[in-house]
XYZ file of C-alpha atoms in Angstrom:
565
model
C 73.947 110.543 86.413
C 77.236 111.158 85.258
C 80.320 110.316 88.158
C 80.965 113.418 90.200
C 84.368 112.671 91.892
C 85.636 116.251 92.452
C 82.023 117.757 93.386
C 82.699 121.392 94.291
C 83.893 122.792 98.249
C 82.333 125.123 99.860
C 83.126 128.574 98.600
C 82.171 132.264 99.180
C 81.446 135.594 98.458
C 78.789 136.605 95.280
C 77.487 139.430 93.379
C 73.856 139.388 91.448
C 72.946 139.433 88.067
C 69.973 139.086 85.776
C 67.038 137.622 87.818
C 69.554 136.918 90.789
C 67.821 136.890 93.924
C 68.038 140.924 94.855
C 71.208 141.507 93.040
C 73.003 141.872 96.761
C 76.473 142.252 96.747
C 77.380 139.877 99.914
C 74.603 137.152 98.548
C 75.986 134.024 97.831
C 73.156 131.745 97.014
C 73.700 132.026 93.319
C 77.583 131.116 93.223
C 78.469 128.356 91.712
C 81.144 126.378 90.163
C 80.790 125.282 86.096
C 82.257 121.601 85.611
C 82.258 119.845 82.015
C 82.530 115.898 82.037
C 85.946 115.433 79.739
C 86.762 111.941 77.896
C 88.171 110.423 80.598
C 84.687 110.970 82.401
C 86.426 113.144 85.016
C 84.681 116.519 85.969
C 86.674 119.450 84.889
C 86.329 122.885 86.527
C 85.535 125.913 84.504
C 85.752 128.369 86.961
C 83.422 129.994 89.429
C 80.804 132.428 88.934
C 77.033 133.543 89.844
C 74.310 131.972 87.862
C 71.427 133.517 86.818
C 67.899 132.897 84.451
C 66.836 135.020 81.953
C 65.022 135.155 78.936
C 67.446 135.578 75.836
C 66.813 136.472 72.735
C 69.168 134.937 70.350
C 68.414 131.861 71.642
C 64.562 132.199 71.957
C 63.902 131.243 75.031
C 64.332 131.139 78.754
C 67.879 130.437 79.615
C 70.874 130.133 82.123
C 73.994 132.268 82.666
C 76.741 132.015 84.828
C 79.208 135.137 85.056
C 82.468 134.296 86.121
C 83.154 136.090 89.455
C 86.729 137.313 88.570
C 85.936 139.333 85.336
C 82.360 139.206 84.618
C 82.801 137.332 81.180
C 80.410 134.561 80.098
C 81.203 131.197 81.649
C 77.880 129.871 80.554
C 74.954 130.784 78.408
C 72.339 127.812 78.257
C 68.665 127.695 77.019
C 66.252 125.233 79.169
C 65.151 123.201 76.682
C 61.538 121.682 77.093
C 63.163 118.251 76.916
C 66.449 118.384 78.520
C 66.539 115.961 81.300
C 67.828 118.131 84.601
C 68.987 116.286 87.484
C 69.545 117.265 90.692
C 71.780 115.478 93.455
C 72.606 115.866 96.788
C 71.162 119.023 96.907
C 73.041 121.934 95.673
C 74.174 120.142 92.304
C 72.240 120.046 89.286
C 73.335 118.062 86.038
C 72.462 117.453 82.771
C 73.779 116.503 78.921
C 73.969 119.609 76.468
C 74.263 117.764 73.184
C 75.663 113.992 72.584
C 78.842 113.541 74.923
C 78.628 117.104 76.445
C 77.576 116.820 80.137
C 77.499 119.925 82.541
C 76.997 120.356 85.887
C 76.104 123.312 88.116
C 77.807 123.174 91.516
C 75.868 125.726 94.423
C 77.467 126.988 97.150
C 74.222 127.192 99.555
C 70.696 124.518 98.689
C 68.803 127.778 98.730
C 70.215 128.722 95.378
C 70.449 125.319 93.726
C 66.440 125.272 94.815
C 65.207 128.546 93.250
C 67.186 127.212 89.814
C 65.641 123.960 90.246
C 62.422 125.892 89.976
C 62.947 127.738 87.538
C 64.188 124.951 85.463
C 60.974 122.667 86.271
C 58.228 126.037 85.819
C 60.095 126.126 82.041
C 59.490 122.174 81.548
C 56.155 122.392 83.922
C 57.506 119.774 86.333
C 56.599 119.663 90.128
C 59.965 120.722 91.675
C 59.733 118.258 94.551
C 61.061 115.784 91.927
C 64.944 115.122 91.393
C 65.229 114.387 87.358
C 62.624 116.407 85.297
C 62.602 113.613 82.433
C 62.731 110.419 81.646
C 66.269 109.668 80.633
C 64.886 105.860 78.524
C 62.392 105.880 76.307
C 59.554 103.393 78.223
C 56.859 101.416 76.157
C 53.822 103.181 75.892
C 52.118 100.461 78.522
C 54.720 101.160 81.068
C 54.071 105.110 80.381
C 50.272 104.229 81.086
C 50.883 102.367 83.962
C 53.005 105.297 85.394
C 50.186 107.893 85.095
C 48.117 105.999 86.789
C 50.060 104.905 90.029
C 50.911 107.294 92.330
C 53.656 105.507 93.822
C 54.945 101.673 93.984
C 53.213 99.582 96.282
C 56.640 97.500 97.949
C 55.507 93.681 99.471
C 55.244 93.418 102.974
C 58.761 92.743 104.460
C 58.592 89.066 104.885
C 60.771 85.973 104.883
C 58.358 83.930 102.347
C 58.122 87.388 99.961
C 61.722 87.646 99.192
C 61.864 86.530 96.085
C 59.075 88.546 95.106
C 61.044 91.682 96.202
C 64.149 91.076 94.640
C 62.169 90.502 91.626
C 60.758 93.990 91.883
C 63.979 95.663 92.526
C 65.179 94.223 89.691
C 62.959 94.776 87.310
C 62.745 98.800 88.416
C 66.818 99.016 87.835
C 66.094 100.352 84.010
C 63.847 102.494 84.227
C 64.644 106.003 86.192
C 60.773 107.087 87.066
C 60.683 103.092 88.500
C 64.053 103.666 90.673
C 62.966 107.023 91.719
C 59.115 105.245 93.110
C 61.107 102.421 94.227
C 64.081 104.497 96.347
C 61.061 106.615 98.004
C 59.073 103.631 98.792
C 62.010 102.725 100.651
C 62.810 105.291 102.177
C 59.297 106.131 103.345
C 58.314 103.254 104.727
C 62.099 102.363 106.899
C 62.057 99.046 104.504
C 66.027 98.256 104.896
C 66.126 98.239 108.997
C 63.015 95.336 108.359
C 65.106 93.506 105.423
C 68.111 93.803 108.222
C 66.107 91.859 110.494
C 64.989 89.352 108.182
C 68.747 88.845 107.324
C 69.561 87.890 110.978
C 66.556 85.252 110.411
C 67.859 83.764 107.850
C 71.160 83.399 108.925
C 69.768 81.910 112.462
C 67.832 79.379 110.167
C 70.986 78.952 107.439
C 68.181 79.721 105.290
C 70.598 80.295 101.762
C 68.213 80.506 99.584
C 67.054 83.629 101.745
C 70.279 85.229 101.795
C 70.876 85.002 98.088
C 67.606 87.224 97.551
C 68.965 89.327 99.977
C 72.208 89.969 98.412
C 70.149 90.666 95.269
C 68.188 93.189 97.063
C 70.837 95.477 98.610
C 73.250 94.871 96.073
C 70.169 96.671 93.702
C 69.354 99.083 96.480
C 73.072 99.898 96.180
C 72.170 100.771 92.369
C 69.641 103.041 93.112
C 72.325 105.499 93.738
C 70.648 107.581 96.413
C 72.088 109.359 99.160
C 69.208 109.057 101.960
C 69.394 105.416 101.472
C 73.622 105.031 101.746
C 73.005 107.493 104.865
C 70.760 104.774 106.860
C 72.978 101.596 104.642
C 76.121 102.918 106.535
C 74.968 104.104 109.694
C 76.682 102.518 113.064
C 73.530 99.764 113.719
C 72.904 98.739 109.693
C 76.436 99.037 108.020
C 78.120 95.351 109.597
C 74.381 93.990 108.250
C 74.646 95.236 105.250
C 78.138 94.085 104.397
C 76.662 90.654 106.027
C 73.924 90.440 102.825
C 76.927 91.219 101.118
C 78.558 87.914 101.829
C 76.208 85.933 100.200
C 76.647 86.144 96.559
C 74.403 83.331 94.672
C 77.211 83.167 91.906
C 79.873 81.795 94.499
C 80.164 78.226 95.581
C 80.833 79.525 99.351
C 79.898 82.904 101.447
C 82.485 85.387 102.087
C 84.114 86.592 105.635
C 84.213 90.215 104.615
C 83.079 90.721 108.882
C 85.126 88.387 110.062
C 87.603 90.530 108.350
C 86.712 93.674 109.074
C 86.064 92.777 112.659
C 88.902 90.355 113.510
C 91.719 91.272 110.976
C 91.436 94.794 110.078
C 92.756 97.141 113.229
C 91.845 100.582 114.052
C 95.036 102.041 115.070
C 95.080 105.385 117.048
C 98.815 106.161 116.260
C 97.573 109.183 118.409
C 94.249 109.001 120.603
C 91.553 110.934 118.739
C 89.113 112.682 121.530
C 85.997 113.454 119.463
C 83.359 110.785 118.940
C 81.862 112.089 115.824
C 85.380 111.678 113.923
C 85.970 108.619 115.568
C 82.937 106.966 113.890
C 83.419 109.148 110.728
C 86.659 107.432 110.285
C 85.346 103.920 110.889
C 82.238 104.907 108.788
C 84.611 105.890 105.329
C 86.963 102.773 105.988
C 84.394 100.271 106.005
C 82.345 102.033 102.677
C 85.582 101.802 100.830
C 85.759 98.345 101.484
C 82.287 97.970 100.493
C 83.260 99.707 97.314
C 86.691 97.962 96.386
C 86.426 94.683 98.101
C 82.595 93.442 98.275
C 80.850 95.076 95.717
C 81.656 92.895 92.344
C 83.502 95.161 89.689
C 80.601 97.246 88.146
C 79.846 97.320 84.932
C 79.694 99.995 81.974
C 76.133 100.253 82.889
C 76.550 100.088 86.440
C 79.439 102.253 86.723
C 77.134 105.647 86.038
C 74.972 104.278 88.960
C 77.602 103.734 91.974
C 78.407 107.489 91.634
C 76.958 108.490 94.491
C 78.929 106.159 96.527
C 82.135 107.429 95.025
C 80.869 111.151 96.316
C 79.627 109.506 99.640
C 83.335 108.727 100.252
C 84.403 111.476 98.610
C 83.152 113.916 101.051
C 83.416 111.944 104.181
C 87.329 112.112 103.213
C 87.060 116.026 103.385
C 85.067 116.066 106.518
C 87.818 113.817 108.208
C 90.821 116.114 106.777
C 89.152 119.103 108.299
C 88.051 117.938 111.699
C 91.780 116.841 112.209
C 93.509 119.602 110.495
C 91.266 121.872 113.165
C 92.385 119.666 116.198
C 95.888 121.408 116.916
C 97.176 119.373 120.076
C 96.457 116.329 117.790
C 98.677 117.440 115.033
C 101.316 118.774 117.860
C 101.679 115.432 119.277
C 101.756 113.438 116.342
C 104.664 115.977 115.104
C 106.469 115.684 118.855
C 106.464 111.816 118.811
C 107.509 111.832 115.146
C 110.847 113.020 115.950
C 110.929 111.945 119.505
C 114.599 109.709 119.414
C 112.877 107.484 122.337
C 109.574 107.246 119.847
C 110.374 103.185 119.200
C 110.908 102.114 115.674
C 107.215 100.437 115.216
C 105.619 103.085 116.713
C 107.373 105.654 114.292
C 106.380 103.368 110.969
C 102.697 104.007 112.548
C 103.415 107.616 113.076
C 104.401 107.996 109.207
C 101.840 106.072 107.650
C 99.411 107.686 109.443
C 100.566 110.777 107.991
C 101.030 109.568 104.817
C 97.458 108.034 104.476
C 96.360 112.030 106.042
C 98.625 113.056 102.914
C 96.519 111.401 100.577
C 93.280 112.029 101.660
C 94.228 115.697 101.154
C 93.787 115.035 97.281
C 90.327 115.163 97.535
C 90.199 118.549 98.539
C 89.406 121.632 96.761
C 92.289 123.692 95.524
C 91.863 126.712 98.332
C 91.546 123.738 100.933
C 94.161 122.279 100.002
C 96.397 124.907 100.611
C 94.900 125.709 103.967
C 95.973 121.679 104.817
C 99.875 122.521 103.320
C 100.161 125.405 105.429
C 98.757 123.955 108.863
C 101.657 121.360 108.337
C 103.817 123.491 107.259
C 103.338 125.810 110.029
C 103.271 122.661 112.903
C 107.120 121.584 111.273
C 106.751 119.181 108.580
C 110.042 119.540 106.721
C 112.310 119.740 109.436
C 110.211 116.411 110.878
C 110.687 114.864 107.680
C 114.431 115.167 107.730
C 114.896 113.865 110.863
C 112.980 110.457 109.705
C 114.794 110.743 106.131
C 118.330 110.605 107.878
C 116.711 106.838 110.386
C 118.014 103.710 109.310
C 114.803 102.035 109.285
C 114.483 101.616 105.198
C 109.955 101.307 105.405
C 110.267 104.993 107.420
C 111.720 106.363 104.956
C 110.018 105.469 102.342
C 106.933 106.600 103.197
C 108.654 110.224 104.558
C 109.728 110.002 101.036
C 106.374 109.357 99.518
C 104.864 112.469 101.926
C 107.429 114.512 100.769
C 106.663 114.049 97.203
C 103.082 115.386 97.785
C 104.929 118.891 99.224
C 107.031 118.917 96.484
C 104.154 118.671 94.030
C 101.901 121.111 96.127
C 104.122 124.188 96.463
C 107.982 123.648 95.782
C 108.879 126.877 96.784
C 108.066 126.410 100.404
C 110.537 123.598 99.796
C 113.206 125.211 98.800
C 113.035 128.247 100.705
C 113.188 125.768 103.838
C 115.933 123.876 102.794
C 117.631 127.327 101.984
C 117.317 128.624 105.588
C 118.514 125.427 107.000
C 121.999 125.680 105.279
C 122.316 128.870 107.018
C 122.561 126.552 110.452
C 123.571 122.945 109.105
C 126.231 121.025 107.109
C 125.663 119.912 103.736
C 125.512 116.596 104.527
C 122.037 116.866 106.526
C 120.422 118.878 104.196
C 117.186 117.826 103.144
C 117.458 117.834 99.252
C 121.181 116.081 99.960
C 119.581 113.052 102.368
C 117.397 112.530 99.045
C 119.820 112.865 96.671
C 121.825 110.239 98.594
C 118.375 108.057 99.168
C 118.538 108.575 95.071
C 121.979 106.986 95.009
C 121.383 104.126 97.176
C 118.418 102.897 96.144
C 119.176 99.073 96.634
C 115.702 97.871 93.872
C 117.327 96.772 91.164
C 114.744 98.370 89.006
C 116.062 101.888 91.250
C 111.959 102.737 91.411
C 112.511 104.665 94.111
C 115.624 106.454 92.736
C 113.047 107.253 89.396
C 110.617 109.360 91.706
C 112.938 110.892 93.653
C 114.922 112.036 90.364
C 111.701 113.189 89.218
C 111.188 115.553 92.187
C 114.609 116.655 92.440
C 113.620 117.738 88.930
C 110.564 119.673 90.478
C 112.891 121.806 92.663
C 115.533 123.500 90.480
C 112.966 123.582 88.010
C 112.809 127.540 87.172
C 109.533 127.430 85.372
C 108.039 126.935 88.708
C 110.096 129.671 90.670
C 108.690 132.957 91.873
C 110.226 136.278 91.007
C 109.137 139.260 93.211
C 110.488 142.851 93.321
C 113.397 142.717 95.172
C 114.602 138.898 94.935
C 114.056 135.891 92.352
C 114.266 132.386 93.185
C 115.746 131.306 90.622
C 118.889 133.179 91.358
C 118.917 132.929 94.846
C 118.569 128.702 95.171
C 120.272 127.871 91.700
C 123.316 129.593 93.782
C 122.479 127.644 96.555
C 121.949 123.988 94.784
C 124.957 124.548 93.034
C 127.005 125.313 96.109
C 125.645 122.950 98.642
C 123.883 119.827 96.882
C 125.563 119.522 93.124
C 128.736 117.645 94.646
C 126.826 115.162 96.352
C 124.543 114.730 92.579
C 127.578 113.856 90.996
C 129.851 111.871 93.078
C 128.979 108.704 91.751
C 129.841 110.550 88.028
C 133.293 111.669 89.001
C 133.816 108.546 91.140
C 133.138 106.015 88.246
C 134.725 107.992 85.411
C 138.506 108.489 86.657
C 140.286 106.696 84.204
C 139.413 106.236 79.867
C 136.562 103.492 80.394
C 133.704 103.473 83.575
C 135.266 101.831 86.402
C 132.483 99.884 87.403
C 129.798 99.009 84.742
C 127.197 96.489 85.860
C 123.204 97.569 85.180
C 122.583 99.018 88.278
C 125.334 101.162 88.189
C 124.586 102.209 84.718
C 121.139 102.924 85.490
C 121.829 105.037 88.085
C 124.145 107.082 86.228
C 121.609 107.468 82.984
C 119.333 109.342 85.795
C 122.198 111.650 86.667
C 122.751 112.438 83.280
C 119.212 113.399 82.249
C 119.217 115.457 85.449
C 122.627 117.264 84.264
C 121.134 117.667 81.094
C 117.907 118.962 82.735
C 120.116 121.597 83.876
C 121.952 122.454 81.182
C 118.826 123.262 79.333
C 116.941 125.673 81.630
C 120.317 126.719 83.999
C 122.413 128.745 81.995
C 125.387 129.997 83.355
C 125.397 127.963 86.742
C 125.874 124.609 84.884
C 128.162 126.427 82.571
C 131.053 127.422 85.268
C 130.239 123.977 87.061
C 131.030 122.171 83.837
C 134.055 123.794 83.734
C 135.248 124.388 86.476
C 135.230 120.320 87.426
C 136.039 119.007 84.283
C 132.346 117.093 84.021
C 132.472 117.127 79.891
C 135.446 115.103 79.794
C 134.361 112.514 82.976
C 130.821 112.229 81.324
C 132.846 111.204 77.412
C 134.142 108.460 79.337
C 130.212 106.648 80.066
C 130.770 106.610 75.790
C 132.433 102.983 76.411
C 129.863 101.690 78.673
C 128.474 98.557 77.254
C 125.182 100.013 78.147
C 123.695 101.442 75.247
C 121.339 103.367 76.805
C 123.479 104.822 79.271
C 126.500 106.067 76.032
C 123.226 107.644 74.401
C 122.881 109.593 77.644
């Protein structure tokens, strides 16, 4: 199963087509979203649209279309071939390969729809629709094929200390072989087979019985493999998951076990930089941290082979991310605390670094949200006082606050830089320059003290973002462009080039070390950003402070780079 890290949100709304269930105008079982797996195997979204089987002539046969919901026009026309292998996972997504290195993948909004396609897709291949992959995706020997037809399902070993061996053989062996993994993953499920391995796991350890753990890591490291979601639902709830990681720990291919809970029990704290009241995300929380850590820190590096298998554990994390983002963005006297304390001057300086972290990590969790969601997280931030907030930690002396107010800012500035700028327009209105937003970054720019000025390169980069006019809006009676280009050059251009002006007053720079030089080559290739896309506002500024002449002087730097600038 291809990787499916941006499976689809929820959306809504529908209208029927061809063989859609009624053709109602308000039913939404048939939306869905069109992804194609690119090079990089990353699922790209083609757009959304209502889905629908019918027979079609050209291509002789049975087939599915998808109607894009904005203008009606073809997003997809595909015949069900006899021999296409159709998967379908977690319930309202259905995948398969259209030709060599062409993958698709059908996202539903409700499981009702994704069902009545699944049927229709299994009546065309006559498949039983109770199954999740309507074909074999290897080619099996013809005794293995046999062996299939006649065995109903796969008969597991009792669950017993001397039998271990005997089931980690069988797990392994099943691994290649999809029909295998698919009897193997119900057998397990069915029959509540990892809460009895769990038990036989605090045996062994009681006895330091090693040659029992070993089998065990080889068991739930290939249950792992199987890729199914029931099973990772029991593997990570509150009684198995610290078990599970336990098995973990005992990796036949190292010399000694490893303390991954020890760590996660003893080292790694669960801060509440605010108290969270609901249970549910509590445990949700501590749920998604500890899976991650399964997934960078305990499970080895997959391989090529493996890598297609763990996707379900990517999604598993995946959408526990989205569920935490929207459980907190709903809980409003969380967020209006956290914002209160933020900028609270008694708020002590550790407590504050806790604060902004805390937001930052919220920050990038947001990622993984759809594009609509997304912008419902911006604006509940927005709306509780973000910017301002951030400018009161950007102006702190406390270097690690800032830093990562700088790195949260970064994600607003990539989201929607017009809500940036109009804010830091209507705060000139009340401030002086020299607390404005954009000019506490352009002077974080200037004084970055890394020698390498990394943060000075990312905060160039969004300063770039902002009087970018490519991503200004023009409306009726006002454009952007006009309105904060007169602004910037007013309020924040001075501050941009002081270091310019202050370094070129006589015929060679007066100060010239690396650092120096660096910092100017940024300044330049923003000044030059603006005289490409600015127009007349650079224009007067150039003349009107002399800049061509100061910036001929950089010509004698010893610097090459910086004289090419």
């Amino acid at each position: 199963a291809p990787e499916q890290p941006g499976a689809p949100a929820a959306i809504a709304g529908q209208r029927g087509g061809c063989g859609a269930a009624g053709g109602r105008m308000t039913d939404t079982r048939r939306r869905v979203k069109v992804y194609t797996l690119n090079e990089d195997r990353q699922w790209d979204d083609r757009g959304t649209g209502h889905v629908s089987s019918c027979y079609v002539e050209r291509l002789k046969g049975m087939s599915l279309l998808v109607r894009a919901e904005s203008d009606g026009s073809l997003l997809l026309e595909s015949k069900i071939n006899p021999n296409t292998a159709y998967q379908k996972q977690q319930d309202t997504l259905i995948v398969w390969s259209e030709a060599e290195n062409y993958d698709l993948a059908l996202s539903f909004q409700e499981k009702a729809g994704c069902d009545e396609i699944w049927e229709k897709i299994c009546q065309v291949q006559g498949k039983d629709p109770s199954v999740d992959i309507t074909q074999d995706l290897v080619d099996e020997s013809e005794e293995e094929r046999f062996d299939d037809m006649s065995s109903p399902g796969l008969e597991l070993p009792s669950c017993e200390l001397s039998r271990l061996e005997e089931i980690a053989e069988l797990v392994a062996s099943s691994l290649p072989s999809p029909l295998r993994r698919e009897k193997l993953a119900l057998a397990l499920e069915n029959e509540g087979y990892i809460k009895k391995l769990l038990e036989i796991f605090h045996v062994c350890e009681d006895l330091e019985n090693i040659e029992g753990l070993h089998h065990l890591y080889e068991i739930i490291k290939g249950i792992f493999l199987l890729n199914r979601t029931a099973l990772f639902e029991v593997m990570f709830s509150e009684e198995c998951i610290m078990d599970v990681i336990g098995c973990l720990e005992y990796d036949p291919s190292l010399s000694q076990s490893r303390k991954h809970r020890e760590f996660l029990t003893k080292t790694a704290k669960f801060k509440e930089v605010i108290p969270i009241s609901d249970p549910e995300l509590k445990q949700k929380i501590h749920q998604t941290y500890r899976v991650q850590y399964i997934q960078d820190m305990v499970l080895p590096t997959p391989s090529v082979f493996e890598e297609n298998m763990l996707s379900t554990l990517h999604s598993f994390i995946f959408f526990n991310k989205v569920e935490i983002v929207g459980m907190l963005q709903e809980d409003e006297k969380f967020l209006t605390d956290l914002f209160a304390q933020l900028t609270d001057e008694a708020t002590d300086e550790e407590k504050r670094q806790e604060l902004v972290n805390f937001l930052k990590e919220f920050c990038a969790f947001s990622q993984t949200l759809q594009p609509q969601n997304r912008d419902a997280f911006f604006k509940t931030l927005s709306n509780m006082g973000i910017l301002p907030a951030l400018e009161v930690i950007l102006g702190m002396d406390d270097a690690q606050v800032r830093s990562a107010a700088t790195d949260i800012f970064s994600y607003l500035v990539e989201y929607n830089p017009s809500m940036v700028r109009e804010f830091v327009m209507q705060e000139a209105q009340q401030n002086d320059d020299d607390i404005l937003l954009i000019n506490l970054i352009i002077e974080h720019m200037i004084c970055d003290t890394d020698p390498e000025l990394g943060g000075a390169v990312l905060l160039m980069g969004l300063l770039r973002t902002l009087v970018d006019p490519e991503n200004m809006l023009a409306t009726a009676n006002k454009t952007e462009k006009t309105e904060f280009l007169g602004f910037f050059y007013k309020h924040c251009m001075h501050v941009l080039t002081a270091p310019l002006l202050a370094n070129t007053t006589e015929d060679k720079p007066s100060k010239d070390d690396f650092q120096t030089a660096q910092l100017l080559a940024l300044i330049l290739e923003l000044l030059t950003f603006c005289v490409e896309h600015h127009t007349y506002h650079i224009k007067n500024y150039i003349i009107n402070k002399d800049i061509l002449r100061r910036v001929l002087v950089l010509m004698a730097s010893k610097h090459a780079f910086l004289a090419l600038c």
